[in-house]
Coordinates of N, CA and C in Angstrom, one line a residue:
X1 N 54.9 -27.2 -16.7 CA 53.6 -26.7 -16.3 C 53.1 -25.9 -17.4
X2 N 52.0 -26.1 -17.6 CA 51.6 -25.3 -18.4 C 50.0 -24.0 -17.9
X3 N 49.9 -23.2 -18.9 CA 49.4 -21.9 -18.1 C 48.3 -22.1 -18.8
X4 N 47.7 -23.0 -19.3 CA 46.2 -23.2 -19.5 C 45.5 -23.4 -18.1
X5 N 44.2 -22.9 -18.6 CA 43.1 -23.2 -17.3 C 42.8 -24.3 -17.1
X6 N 42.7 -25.1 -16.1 CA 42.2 -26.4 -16.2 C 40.6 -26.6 -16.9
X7 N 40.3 -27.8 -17.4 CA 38.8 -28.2 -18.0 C 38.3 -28.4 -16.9
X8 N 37.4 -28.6 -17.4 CA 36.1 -28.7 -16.8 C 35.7 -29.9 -16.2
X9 N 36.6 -30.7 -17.0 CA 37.0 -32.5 -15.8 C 37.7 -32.0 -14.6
X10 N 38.3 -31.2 -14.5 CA 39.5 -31.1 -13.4 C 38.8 -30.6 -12.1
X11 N 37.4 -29.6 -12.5 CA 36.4 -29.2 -11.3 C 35.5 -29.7 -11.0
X12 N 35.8 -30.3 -9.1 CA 34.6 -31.1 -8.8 C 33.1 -30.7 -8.8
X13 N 32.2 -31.5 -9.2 CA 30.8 -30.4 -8.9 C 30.3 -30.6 -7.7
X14 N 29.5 -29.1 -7.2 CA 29.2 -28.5 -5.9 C 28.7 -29.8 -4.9
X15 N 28.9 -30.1 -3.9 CA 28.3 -31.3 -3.0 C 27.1 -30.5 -2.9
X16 N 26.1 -32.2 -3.0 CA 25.2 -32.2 -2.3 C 25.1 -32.1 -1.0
X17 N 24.4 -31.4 0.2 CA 24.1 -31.4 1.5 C 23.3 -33.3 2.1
X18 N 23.8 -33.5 2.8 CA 23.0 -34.8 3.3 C 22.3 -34.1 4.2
X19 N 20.7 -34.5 3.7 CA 19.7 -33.9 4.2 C 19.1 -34.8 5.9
X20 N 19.7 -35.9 6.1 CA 19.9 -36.2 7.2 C 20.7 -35.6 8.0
X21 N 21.6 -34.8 7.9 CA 22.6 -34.0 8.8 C 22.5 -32.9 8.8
X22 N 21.8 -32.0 7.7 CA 21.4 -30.7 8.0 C 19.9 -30.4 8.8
X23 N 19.4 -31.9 8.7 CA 18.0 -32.0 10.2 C 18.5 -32.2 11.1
X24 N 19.5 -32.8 11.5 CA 20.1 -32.9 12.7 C 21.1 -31.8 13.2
X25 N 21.5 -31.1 12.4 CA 22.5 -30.1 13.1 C 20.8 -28.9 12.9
X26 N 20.1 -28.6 12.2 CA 19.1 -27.8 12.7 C 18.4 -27.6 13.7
X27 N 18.0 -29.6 14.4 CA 17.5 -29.4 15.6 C 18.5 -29.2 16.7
X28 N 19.5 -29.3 16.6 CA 20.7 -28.9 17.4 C 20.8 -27.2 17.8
X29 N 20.7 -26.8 16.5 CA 20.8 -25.4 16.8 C 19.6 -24.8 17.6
X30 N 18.2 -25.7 17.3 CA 17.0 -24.9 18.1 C 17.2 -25.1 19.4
X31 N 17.6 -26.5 19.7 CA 18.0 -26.6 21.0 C 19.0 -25.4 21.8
X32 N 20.0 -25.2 21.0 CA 21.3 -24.3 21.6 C 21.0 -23.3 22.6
X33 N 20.1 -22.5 22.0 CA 19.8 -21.2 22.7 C 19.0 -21.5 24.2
X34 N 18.2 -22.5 24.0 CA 17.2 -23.0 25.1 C 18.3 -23.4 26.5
X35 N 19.5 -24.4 25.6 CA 20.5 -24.6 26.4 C 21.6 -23.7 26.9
X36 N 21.9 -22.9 26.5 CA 22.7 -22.1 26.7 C 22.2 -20.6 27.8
X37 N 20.9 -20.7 27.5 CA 19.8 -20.1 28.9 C 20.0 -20.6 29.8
X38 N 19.5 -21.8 29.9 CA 19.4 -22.3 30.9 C 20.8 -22.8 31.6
X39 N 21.7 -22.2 31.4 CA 23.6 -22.0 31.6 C 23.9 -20.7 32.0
X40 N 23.2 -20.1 32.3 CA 23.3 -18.6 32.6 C 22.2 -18.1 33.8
X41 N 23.0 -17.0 34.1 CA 22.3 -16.2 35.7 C 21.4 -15.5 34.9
X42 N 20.5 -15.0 35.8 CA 19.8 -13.9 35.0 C 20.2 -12.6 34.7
X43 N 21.2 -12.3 35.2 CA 21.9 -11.3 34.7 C 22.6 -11.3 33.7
X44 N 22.9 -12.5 33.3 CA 23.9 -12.7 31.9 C 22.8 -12.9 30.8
X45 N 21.7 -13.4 31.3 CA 20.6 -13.6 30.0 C 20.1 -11.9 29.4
X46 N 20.0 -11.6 30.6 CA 19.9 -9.8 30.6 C 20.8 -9.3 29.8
X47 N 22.1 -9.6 30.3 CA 23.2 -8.7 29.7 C 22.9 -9.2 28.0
X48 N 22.7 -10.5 27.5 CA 22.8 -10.7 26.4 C 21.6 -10.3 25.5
X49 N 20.4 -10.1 26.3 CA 19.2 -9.6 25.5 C 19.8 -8.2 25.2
X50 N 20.0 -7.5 25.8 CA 20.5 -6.0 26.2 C 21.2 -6.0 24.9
X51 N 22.4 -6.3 24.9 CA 23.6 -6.7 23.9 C 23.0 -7.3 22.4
X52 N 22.1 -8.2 22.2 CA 21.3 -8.1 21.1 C 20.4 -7.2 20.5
X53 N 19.3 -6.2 21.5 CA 19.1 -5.3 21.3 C 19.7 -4.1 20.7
X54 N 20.5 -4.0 21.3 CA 21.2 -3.0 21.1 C 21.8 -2.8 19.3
X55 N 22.1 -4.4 19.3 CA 23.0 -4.6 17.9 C 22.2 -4.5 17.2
X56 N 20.6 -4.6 17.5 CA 19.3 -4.2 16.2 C 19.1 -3.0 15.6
X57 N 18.9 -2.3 17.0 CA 19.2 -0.6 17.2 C 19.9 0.0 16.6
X58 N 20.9 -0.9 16.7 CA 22.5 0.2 16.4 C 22.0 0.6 15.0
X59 N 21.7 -0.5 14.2 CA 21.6 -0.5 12.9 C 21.1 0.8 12.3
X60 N 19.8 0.5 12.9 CA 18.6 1.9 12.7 C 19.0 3.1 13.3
X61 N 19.9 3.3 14.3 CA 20.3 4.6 14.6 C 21.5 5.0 14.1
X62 N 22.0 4.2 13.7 CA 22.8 4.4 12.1 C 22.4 5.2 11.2
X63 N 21.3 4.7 10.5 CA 19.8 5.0 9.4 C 19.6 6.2 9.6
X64 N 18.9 6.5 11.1 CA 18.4 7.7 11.4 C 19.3 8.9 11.4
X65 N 20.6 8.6 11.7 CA 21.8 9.8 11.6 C 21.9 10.4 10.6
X66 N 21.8 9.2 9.5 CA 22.2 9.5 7.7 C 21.0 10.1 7.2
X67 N 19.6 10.1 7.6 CA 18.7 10.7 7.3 C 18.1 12.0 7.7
X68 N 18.4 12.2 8.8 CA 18.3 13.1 9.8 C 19.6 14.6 8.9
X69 N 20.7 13.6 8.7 CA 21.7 15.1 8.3 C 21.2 15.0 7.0
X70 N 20.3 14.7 6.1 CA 20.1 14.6 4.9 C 20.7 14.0 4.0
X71 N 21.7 12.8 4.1 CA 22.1 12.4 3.5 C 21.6 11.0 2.6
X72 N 20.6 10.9 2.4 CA 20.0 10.2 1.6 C 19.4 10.7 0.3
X73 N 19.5 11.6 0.6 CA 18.5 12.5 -0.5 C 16.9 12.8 0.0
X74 N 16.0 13.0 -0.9 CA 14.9 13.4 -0.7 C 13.8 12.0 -0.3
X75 N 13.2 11.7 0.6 CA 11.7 10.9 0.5 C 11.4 11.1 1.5
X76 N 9.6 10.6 1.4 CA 8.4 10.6 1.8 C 8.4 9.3 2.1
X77 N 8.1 9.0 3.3 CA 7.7 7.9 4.2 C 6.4 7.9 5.1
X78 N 5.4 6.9 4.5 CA 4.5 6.7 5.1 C 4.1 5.8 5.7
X79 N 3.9 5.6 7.0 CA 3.3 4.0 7.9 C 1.6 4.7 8.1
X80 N 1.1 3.5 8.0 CA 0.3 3.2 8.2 C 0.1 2.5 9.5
X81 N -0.6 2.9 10.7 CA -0.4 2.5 12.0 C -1.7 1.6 12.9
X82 N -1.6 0.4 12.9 CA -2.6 -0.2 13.6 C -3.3 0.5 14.8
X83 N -4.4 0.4 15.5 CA -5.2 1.1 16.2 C -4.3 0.9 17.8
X84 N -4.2 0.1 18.1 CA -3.1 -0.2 19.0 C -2.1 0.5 19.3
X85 N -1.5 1.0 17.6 CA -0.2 1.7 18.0 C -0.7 3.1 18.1
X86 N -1.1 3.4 17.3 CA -2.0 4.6 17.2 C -2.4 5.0 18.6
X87 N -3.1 4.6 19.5 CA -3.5 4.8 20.6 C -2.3 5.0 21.3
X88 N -0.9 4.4 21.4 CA 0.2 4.7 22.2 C 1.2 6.1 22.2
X89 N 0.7 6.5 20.7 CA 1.0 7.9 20.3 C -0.6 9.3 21.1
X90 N -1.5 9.0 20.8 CA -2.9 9.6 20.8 C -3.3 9.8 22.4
X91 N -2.8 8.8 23.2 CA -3.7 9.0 24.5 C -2.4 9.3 25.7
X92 N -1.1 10.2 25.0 CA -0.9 10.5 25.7 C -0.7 12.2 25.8
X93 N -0.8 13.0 27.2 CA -0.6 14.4 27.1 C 0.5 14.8 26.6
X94 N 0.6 16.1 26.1 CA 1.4 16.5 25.8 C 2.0 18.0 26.8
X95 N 3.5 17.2 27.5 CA 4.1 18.8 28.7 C 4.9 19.1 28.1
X96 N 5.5 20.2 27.8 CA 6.6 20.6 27.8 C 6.4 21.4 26.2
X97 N 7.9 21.9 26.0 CA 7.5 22.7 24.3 C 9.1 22.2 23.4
X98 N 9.7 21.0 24.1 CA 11.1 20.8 23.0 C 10.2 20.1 21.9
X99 N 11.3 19.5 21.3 CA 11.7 18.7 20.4 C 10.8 17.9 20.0
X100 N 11.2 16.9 21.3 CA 9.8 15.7 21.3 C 8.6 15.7 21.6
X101 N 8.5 17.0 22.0 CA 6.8 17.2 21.9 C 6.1 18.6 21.0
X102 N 7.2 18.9 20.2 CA 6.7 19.0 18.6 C 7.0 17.6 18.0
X103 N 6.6 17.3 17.9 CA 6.9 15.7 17.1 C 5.9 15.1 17.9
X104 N 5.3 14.9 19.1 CA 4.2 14.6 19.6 C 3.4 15.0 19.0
X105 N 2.7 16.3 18.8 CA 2.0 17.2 18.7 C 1.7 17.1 17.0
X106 N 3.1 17.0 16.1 CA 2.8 16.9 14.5 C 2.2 15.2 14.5
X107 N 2.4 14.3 15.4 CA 1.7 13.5 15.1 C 0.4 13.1 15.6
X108 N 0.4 13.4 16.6 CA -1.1 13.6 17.2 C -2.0 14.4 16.0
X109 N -1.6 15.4 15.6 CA -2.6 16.3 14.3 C -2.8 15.5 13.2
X110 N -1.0 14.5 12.5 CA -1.9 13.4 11.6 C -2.9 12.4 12.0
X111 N -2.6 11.8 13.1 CA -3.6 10.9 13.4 C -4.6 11.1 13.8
X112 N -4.9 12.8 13.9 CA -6.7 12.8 14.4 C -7.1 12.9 12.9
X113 N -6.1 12.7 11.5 CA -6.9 12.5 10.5 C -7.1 11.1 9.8
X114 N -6.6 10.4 10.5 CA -6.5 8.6 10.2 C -5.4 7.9 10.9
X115 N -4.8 7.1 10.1 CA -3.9 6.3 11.0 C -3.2 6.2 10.0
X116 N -2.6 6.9 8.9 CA -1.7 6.9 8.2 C -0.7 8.5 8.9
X117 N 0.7 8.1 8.7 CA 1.6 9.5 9.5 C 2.4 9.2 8.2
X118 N 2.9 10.6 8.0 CA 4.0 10.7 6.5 C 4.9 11.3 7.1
X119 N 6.7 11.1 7.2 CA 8.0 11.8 7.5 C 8.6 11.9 6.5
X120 N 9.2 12.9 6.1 CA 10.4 13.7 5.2 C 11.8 12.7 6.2
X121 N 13.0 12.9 5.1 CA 14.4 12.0 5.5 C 14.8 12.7 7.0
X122 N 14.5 13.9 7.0 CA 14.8 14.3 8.6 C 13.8 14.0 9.6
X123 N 12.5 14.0 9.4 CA 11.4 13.5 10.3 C 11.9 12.2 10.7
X124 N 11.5 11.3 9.8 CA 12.2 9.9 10.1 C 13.2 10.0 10.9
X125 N 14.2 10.1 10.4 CA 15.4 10.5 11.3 C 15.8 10.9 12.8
X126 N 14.6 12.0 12.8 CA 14.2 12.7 14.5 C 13.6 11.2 15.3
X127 N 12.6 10.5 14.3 CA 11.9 9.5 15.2 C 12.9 8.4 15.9
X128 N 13.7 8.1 14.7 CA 14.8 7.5 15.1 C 15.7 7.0 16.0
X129 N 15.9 8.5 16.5 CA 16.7 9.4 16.9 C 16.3 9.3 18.3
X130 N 15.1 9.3 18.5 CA 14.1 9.5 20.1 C 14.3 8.0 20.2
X131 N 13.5 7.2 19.3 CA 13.3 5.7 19.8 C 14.4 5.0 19.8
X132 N 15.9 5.1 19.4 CA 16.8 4.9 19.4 C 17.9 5.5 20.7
X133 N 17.9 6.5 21.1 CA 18.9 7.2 21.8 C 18.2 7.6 23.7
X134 N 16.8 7.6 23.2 CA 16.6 8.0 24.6 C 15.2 7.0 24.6
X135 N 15.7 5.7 25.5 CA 14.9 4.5 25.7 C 14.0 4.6 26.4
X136 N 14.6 4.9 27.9 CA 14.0 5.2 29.1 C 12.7 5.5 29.4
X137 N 12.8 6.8 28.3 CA 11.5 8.0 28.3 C 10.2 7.5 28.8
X138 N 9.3 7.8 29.2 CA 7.7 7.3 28.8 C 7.6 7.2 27.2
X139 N 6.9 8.7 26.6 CA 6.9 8.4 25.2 C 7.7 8.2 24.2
X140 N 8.8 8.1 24.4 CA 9.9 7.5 23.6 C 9.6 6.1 23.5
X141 N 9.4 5.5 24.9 CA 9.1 3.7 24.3 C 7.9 4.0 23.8
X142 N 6.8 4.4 23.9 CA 5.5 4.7 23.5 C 5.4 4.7 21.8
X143 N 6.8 5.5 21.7 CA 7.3 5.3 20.1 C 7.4 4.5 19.7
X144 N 8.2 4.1 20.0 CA 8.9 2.4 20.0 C 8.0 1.8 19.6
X145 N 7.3 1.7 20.5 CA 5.8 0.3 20.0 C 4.9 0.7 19.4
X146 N 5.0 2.1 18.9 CA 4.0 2.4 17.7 C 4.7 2.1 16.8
X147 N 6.0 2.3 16.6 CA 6.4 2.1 15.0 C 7.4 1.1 14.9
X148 N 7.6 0.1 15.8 CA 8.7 -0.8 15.4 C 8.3 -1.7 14.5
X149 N 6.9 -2.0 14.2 CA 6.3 -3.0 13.0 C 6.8 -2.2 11.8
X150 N 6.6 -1.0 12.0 CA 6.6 -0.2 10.2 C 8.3 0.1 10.3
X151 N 8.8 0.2 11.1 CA 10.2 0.4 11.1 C 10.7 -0.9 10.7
X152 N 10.9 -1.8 11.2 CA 10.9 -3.4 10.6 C 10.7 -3.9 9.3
X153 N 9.5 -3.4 8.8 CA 9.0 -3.6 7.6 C 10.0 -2.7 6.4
X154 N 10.6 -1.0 6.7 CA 10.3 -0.3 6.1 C 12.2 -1.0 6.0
X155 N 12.7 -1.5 6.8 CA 14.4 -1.8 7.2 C 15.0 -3.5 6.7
X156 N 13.6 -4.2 6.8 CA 13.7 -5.4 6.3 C 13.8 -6.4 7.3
X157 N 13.9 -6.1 8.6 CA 14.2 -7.0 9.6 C 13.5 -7.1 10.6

């Protein structure tokens, strides 16, 4: 035996994909999910939306922990908020004096001056933090659907 590397005869080159089979296993797969629904109670379609969600979430409230204790370092994060979302933040009262309604209240003040809102690594993090951990809420989802476009955008997914 010898301890040379083999040439470059000796390695096959990369296969081509047969493009008839990777359309057919693609319509396969669009089909799957459609099929796989319709194989299930609604409680199991539930449990699995749930269980997907969650694994999106997890991610970001991952994000928000490491940002929140400052472990990213320093930035400025700005969304820019459709009128839509905007309004989900804006037209609601504000009760109480915690947490989440300073955070109400700092964004209610940016947005009576446009529809751009700016967070520091801990702000972000607090938002995070609300729309990630406490779902339930009124304005916690209210969150949610103001900023899940700019959160998506800003996360990549």
């Amino acid at each position: 035996m010898s301890d040379e590397s083999p040439s470059t005869d000796d390695i096959d080159p990369p296969r081509q994909k047969n493009k008839a089979a990777a359309e057919l296993g693609r319509r396969g797969g669009m089909k799957g999910g459609a099929a796989r629904a319709a194989n299930m109670s609604q409680e199991q379609r539930s449990d699995a939306a749930r269980m997907a969600a969650e694994a999106r979430w997890g991610r970001v409230r991952a994000l928000g922990q490491e940002l929140e204790s400052g472990g990213l370092g320093h930035g400025v994060f700005v969304f820019t908020l459709e009128p839509d979302e905007v309004a989900h933040i804006t037209q609601t009262t504000i009760a109480g004096k915690g947490g989440l309604q300073s955070l109400q209240k700092k964004l209610q003040r940016q947005l009576s001056e446009g529809s751009a809102v700016t967070f520091d690594n801990a702000g972000l993090g607090q938002l995070i933090r609300y729309i990630t951990q406490y779902r339930d809420g009124g304005f916690q989802g209210r969150l949610r659907h103001a900023f899940e476009r700019s959160l998506r955008d800003l996360l990549g997914f």
